[in-house]
Tab-separated table of C-alpha atoms in Angstrom:
chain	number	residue	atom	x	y	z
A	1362	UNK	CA	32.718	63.985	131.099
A	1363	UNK	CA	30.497	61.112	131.727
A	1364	UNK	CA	27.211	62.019	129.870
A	1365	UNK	CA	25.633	58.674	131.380
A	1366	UNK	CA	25.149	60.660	134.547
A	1367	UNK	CA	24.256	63.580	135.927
A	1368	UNK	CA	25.453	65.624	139.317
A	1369	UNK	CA	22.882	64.088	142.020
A	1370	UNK	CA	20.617	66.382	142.572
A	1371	UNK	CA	20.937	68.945	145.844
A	1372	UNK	CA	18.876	67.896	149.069
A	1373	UNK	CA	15.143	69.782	149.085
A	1374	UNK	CA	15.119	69.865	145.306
A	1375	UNK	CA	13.528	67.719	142.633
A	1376	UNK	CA	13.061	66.928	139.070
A	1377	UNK	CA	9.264	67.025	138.247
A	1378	UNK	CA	6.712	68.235	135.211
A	1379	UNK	CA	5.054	71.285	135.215
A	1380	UNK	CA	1.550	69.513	134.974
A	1381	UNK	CA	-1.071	72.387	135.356
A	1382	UNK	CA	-0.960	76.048	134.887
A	1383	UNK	CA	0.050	76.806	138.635
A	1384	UNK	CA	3.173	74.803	138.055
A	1385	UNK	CA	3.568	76.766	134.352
A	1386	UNK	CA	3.290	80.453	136.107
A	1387	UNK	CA	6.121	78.800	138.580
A	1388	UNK	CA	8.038	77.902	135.303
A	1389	UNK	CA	7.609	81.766	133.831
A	1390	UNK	CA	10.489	83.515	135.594
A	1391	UNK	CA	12.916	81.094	134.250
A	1392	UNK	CA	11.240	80.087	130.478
A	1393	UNK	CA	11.500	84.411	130.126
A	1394	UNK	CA	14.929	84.686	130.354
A	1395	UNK	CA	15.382	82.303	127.256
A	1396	UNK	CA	12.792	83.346	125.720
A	1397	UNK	CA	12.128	87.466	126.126
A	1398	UNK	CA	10.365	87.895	123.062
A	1399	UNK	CA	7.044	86.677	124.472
A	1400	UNK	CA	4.617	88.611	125.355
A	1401	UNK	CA	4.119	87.665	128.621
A	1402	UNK	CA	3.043	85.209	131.151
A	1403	UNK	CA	-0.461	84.419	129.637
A	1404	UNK	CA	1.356	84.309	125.876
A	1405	UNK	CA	3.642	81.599	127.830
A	1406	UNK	CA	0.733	79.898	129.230
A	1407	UNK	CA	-0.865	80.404	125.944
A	1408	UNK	CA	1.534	78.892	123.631
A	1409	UNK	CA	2.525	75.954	126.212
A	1410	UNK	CA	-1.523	74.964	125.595
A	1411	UNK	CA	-1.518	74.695	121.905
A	1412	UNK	CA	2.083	73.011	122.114
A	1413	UNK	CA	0.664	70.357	124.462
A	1414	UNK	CA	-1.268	69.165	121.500
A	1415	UNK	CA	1.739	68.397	119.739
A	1416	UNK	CA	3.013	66.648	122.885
A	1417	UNK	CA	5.158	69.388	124.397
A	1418	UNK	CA	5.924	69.035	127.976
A	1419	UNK	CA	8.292	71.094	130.632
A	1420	UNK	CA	10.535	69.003	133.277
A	1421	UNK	CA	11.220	71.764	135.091
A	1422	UNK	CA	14.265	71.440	138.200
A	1423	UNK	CA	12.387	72.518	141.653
A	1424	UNK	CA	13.424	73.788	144.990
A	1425	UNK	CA	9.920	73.417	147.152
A	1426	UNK	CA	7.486	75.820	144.754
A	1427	UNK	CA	10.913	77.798	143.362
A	1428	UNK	CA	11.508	76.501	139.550
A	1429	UNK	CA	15.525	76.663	139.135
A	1430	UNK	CA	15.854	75.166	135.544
A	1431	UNK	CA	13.552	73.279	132.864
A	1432	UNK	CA	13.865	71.806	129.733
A	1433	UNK	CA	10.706	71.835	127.353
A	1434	UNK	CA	10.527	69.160	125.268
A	1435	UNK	CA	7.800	66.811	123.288
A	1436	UNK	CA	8.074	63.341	121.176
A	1437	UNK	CA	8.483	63.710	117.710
A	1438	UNK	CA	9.403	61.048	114.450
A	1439	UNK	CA	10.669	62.504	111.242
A	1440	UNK	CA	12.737	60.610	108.144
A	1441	UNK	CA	15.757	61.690	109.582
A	1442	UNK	CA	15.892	60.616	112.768
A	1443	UNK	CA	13.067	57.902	113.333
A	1444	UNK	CA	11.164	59.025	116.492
A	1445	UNK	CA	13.073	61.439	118.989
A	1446	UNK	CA	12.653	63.256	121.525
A	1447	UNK	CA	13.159	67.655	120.957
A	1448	UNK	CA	14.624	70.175	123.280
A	1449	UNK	CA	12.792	73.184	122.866
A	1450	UNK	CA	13.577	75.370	125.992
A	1451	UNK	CA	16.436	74.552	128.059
A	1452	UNK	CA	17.511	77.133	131.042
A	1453	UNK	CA	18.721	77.503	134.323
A	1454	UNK	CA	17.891	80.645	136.127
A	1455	UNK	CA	20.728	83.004	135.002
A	1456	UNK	CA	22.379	83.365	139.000
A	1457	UNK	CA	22.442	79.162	138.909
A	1458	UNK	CA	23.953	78.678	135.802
A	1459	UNK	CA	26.971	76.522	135.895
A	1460	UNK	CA	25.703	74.852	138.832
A	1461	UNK	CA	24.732	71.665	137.001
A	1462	UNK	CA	20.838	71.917	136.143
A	1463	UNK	CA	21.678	72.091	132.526
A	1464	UNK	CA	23.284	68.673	132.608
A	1465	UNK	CA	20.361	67.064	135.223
A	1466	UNK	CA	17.870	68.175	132.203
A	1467	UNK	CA	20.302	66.868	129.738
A	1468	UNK	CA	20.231	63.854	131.376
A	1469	UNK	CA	16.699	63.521	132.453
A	1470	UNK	CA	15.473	63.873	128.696
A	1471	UNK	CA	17.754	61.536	127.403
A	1472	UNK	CA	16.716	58.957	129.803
A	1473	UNK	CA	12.719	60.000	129.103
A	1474	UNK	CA	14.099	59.347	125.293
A	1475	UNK	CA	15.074	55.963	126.342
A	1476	UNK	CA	11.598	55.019	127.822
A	1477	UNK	CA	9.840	56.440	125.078
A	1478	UNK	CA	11.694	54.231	122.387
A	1479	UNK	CA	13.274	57.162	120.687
A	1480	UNK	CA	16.750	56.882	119.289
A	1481	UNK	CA	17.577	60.601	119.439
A	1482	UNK	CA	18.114	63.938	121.858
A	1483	UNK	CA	17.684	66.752	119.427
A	1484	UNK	CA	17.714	70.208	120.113
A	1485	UNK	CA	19.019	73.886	118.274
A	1486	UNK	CA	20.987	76.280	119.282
A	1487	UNK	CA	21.981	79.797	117.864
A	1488	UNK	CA	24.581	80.311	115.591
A	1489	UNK	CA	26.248	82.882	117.806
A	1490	UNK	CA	25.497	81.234	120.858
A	1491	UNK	CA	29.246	79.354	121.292
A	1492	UNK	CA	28.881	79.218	125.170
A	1493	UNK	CA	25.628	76.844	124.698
A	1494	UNK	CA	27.608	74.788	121.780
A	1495	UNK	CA	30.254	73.873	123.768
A	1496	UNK	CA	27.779	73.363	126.906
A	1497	UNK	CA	26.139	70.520	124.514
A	1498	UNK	CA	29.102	68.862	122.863
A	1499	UNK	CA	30.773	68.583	126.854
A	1500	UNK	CA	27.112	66.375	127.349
A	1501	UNK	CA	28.044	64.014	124.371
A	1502	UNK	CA	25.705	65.970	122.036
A	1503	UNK	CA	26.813	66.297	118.575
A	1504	UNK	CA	26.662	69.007	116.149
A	1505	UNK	CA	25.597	67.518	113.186
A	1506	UNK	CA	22.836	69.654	111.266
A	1507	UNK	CA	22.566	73.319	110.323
A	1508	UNK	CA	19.075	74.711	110.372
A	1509	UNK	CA	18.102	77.437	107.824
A	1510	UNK	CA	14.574	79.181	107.913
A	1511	UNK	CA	12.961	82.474	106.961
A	1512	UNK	CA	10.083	84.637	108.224
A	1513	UNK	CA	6.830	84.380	106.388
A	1514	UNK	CA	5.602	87.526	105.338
A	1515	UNK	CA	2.018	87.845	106.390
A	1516	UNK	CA	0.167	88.097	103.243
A	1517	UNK	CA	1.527	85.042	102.510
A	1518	UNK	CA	0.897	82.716	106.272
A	1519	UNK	CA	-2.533	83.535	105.730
């Protein structure tokens, strides 16, 4: 596959960020199915606030006020990788997966990387999750890390 490009996008849809919290509550029904462990829609919206300050954003993949896919994403520079720009949240609505909105959003980030200066796409996946792996490596991403990490007991975060 050619991960310079993209499938053009459908007539009557678009590629545009979820700027204010009308666009976010359009954004829910899709960011819950990747991420079911929130609490809610006002967690979502809640979270999505505080990661703003950290420069999160959502490009989310629109049919008129319908969200179909988005990727959440913000700027970030470490050691490792200079500055780059993090996937958080990537998902298409689960009856238009394999349609080609996961490789728009692939493509759309790595081209906001480009006009941010940043060297790097980086994102995580599951261990388990061999479906998204191969998804990723067919985009030109490469698996080159493992992440470890470990829940903080309470006592201790505070």
């Amino acid at each position: 596959m050619d991960t310079a490009t993209s499938p053009p996008l459908p007539p009557g849809t678009a590629l545009r960020h979820a700027e204010d919290t009308a666009a976010l509550r359009a954004c829910w029904p899709v960011a819950r199915q990747l991420r079911p462990q929130l609490a809610g829609i006002d967690d979502y919206l809640e979270r999505v606030q505080r990661m703003r300050q950290h420069s999160y954003r959502v490009l989310a993949a629109w049919h008129g006020e319908r969200v179909l896919a988005l990727a959440g994403y913000r700027l970030q520079e470490n050691l490792v990788y200079g500055r780059f720009l993090y996937v958080d949240d990537l998902v298409s609505a689960e009856e238009l997966r394999g349609q080609g909105w996961g490789a728009r959003l692939i493509a759309a980030t790595r081209a906001l990387a480009a006009q941010a200066g940043c060297a790097h796409v980086v994102l995580d996946t599951a261990i388990v999750n061999t479906a998204a792996q191969r998804f990723y490596a067919a985009q030109g991403l490469a698996n080159k890390a493992t992440r470890f990490s470990c829940a903080v007991p309470t006592e201790v975060a505070a």
